[in-house]
Coordinates of C-alpha atoms in Angstrom, one line a residue:
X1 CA 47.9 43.8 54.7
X2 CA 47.3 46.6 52.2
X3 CA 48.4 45.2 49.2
X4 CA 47.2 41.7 50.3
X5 CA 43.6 44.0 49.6
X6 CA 44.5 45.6 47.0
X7 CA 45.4 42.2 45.3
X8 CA 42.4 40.6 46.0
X9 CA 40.1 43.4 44.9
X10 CA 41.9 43.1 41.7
X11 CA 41.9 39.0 41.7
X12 CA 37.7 39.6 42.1
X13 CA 37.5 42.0 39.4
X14 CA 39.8 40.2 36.9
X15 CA 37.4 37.3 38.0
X16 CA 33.8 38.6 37.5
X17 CA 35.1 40.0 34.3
X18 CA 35.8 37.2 33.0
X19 CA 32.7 35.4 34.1
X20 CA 30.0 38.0 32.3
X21 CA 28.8 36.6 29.3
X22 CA 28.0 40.1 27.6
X23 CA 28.1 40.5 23.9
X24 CA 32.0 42.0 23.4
X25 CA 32.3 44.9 20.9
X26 CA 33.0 43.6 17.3
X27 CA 36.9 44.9 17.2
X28 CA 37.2 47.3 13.8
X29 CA 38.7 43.9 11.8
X30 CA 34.9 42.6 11.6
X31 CA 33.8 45.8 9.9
X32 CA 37.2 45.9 7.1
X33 CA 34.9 43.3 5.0
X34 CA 32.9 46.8 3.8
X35 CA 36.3 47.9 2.2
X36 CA 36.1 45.2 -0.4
X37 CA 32.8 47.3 -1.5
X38 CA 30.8 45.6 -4.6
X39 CA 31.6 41.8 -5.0
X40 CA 30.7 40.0 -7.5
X41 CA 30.8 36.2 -7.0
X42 CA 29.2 34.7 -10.1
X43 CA 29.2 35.2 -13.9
X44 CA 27.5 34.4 -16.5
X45 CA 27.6 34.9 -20.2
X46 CA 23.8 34.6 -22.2
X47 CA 23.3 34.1 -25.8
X48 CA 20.3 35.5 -27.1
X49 CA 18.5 35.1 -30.7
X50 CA 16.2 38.2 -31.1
X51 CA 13.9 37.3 -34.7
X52 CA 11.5 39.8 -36.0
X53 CA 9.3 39.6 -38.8
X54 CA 8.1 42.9 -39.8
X55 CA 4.4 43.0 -40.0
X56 CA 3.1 43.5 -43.6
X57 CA 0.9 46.3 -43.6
X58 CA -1.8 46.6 -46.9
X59 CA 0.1 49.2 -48.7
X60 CA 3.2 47.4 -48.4
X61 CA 4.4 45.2 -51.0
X62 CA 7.4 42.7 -49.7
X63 CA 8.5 41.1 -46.5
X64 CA 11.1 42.3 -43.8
X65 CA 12.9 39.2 -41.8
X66 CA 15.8 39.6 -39.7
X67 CA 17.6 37.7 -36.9
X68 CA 20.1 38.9 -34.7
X69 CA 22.6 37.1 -32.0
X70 CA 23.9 38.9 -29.1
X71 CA 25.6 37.9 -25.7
X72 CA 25.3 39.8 -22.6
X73 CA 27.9 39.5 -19.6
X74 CA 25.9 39.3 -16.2
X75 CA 27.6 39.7 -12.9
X76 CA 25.9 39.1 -9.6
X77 CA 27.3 39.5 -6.0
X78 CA 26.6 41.6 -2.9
X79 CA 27.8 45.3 -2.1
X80 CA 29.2 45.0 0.8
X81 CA 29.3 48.5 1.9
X82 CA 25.6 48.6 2.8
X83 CA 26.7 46.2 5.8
X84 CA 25.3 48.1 9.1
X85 CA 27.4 48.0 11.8
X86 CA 23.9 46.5 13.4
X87 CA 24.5 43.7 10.8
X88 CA 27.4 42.5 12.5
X89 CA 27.0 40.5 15.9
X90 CA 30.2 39.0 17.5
X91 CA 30.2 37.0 21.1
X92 CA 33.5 35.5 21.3
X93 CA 34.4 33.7 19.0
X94 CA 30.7 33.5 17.4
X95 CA 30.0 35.9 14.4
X96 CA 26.8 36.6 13.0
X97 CA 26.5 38.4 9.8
X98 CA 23.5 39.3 8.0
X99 CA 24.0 40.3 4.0
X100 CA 22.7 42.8 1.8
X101 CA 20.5 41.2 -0.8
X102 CA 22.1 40.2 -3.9
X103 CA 22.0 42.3 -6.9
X104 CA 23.1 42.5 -10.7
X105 CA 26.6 44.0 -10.4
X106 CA 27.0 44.2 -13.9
X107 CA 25.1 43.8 -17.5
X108 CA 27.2 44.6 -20.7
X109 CA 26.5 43.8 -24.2
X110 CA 29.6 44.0 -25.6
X111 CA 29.2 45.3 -29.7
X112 CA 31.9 43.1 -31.2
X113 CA 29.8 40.2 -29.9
X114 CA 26.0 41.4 -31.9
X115 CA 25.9 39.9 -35.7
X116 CA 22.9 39.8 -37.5
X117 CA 22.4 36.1 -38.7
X118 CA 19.9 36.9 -41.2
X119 CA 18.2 39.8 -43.5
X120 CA 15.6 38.8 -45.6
X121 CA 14.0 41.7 -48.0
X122 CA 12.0 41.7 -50.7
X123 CA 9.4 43.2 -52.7
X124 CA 9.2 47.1 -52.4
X125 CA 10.8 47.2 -48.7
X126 CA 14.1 49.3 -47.9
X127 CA 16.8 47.5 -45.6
X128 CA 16.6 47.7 -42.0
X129 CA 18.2 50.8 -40.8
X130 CA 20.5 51.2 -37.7
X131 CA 17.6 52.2 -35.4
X132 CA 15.5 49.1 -36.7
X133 CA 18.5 47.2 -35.8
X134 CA 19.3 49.0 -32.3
X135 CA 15.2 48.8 -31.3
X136 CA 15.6 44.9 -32.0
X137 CA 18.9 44.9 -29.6
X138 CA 16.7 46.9 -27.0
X139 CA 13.9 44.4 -27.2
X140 CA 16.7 41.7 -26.4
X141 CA 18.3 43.1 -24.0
X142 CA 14.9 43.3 -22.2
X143 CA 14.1 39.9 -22.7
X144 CA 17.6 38.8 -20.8
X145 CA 16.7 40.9 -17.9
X146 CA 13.2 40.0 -17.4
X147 CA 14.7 36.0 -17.8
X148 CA 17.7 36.4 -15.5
X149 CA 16.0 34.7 -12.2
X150 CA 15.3 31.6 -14.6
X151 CA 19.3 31.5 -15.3
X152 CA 20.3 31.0 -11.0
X153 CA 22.9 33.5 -11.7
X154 CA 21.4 35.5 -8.1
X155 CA 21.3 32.0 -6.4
X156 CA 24.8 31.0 -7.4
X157 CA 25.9 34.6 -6.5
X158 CA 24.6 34.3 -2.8
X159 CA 25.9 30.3 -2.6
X160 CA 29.5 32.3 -3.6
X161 CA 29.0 35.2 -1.7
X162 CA 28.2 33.3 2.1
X163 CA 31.3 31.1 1.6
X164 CA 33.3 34.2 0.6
X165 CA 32.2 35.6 3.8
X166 CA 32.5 32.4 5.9
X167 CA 36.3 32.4 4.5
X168 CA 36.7 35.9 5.1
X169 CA 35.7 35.6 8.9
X170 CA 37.9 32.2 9.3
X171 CA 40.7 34.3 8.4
X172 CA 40.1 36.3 11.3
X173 CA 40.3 33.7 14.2
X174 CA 36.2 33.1 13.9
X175 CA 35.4 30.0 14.8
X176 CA 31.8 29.8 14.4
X177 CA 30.4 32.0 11.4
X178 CA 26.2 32.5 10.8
X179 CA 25.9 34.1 7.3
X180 CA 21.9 35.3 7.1
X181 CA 20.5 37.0 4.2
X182 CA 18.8 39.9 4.6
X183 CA 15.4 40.2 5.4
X184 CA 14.6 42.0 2.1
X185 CA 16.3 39.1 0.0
X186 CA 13.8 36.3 2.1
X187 CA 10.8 38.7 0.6
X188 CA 11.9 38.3 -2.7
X189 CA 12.2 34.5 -2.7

């Protein structure tokens, strides 16, 4: 008669555990994604024409022109290491995931790729020195960063980013995956 008890204490316990329909803990595999650390999901290369016509002043005799072409490599994902363990939900085989907001990753102007197009001087004025030239590349490279929401490169990067994450959690045995932004990336749209 004991173990007759003992089993069906155990059968009701097995039973009612199974029943409760509490959130499980995320096993650690959910929180690996934060390993990969900074992703970037989309690219994009811009070509940018910076002109400048040196004002004439009175006591200067001549005209300065020049025009300059440079490119700029632009990266844009997600760092995934700023994922709180609060960002993670999991009920079975639900997972929730809200991401950080999407950021530049990467802006380089490479040298090789900066060629002055044209230098037009005349009259009494000297050449345009290597700080002229370096202010002008300044200038440009402020111009592509203040124009880089107009390119869809962040857009594109978050499109890449949630089906990187959707893949990532597939991979896993999820079967239903809700990728949210962040709350601070709605604010900015």
């Amino acid at each position: 008669m004991k173990p007759f008890i003992i089993f069906l204490s155990i059968s009701v316990l097995l039973f009612l555990q199974s029943c409760s329909s509490e959130e499980k803990a995320p096993s650690i595999d959910v929180y690996e994604i934060r390993n990969i650390g900074l992703l970037s999901t989309s690219e994009y290369t811009i070509g940018k024409v910076i002109k400048l016509d040196d004002n004439k002043e009175w006591y200067k005799f001549g005209d300065r022109k020049i025009l300059i072409s440079c490119k700029a490599k632009v990266k844009a994902g997600i760092n995934l290491m700023e994922l709180k363990d609060s960002s993670i939900h999991v009920n079975g085989s639900k997972i929730t995931i809200e991401l950080p907001p999407v950021q530049i990753t990467v802006f380089e102007m490479d040298p090789t790729s900066v060629h002055t197009e044209m230098e037009d001087i005349n009259g009494f004025r000297a050449d345009f020195s290597q700080t002229d030239k370096n202010r002008i590349l300044r200038l440009g490279e402020k111009s592509i960063r203040e124009h880089l929401d107009e390119t869809g490169i962040k857009k594109e990067a978050e499109k890449n980013a949630i089906a990187f994450v959707t893949d990532f959690y597939k991979q896993l045995g999820f079967e239903e995956i809700d990728v949210e932004l962040s709350k601070a990336e709605l604010d900015e749209k």
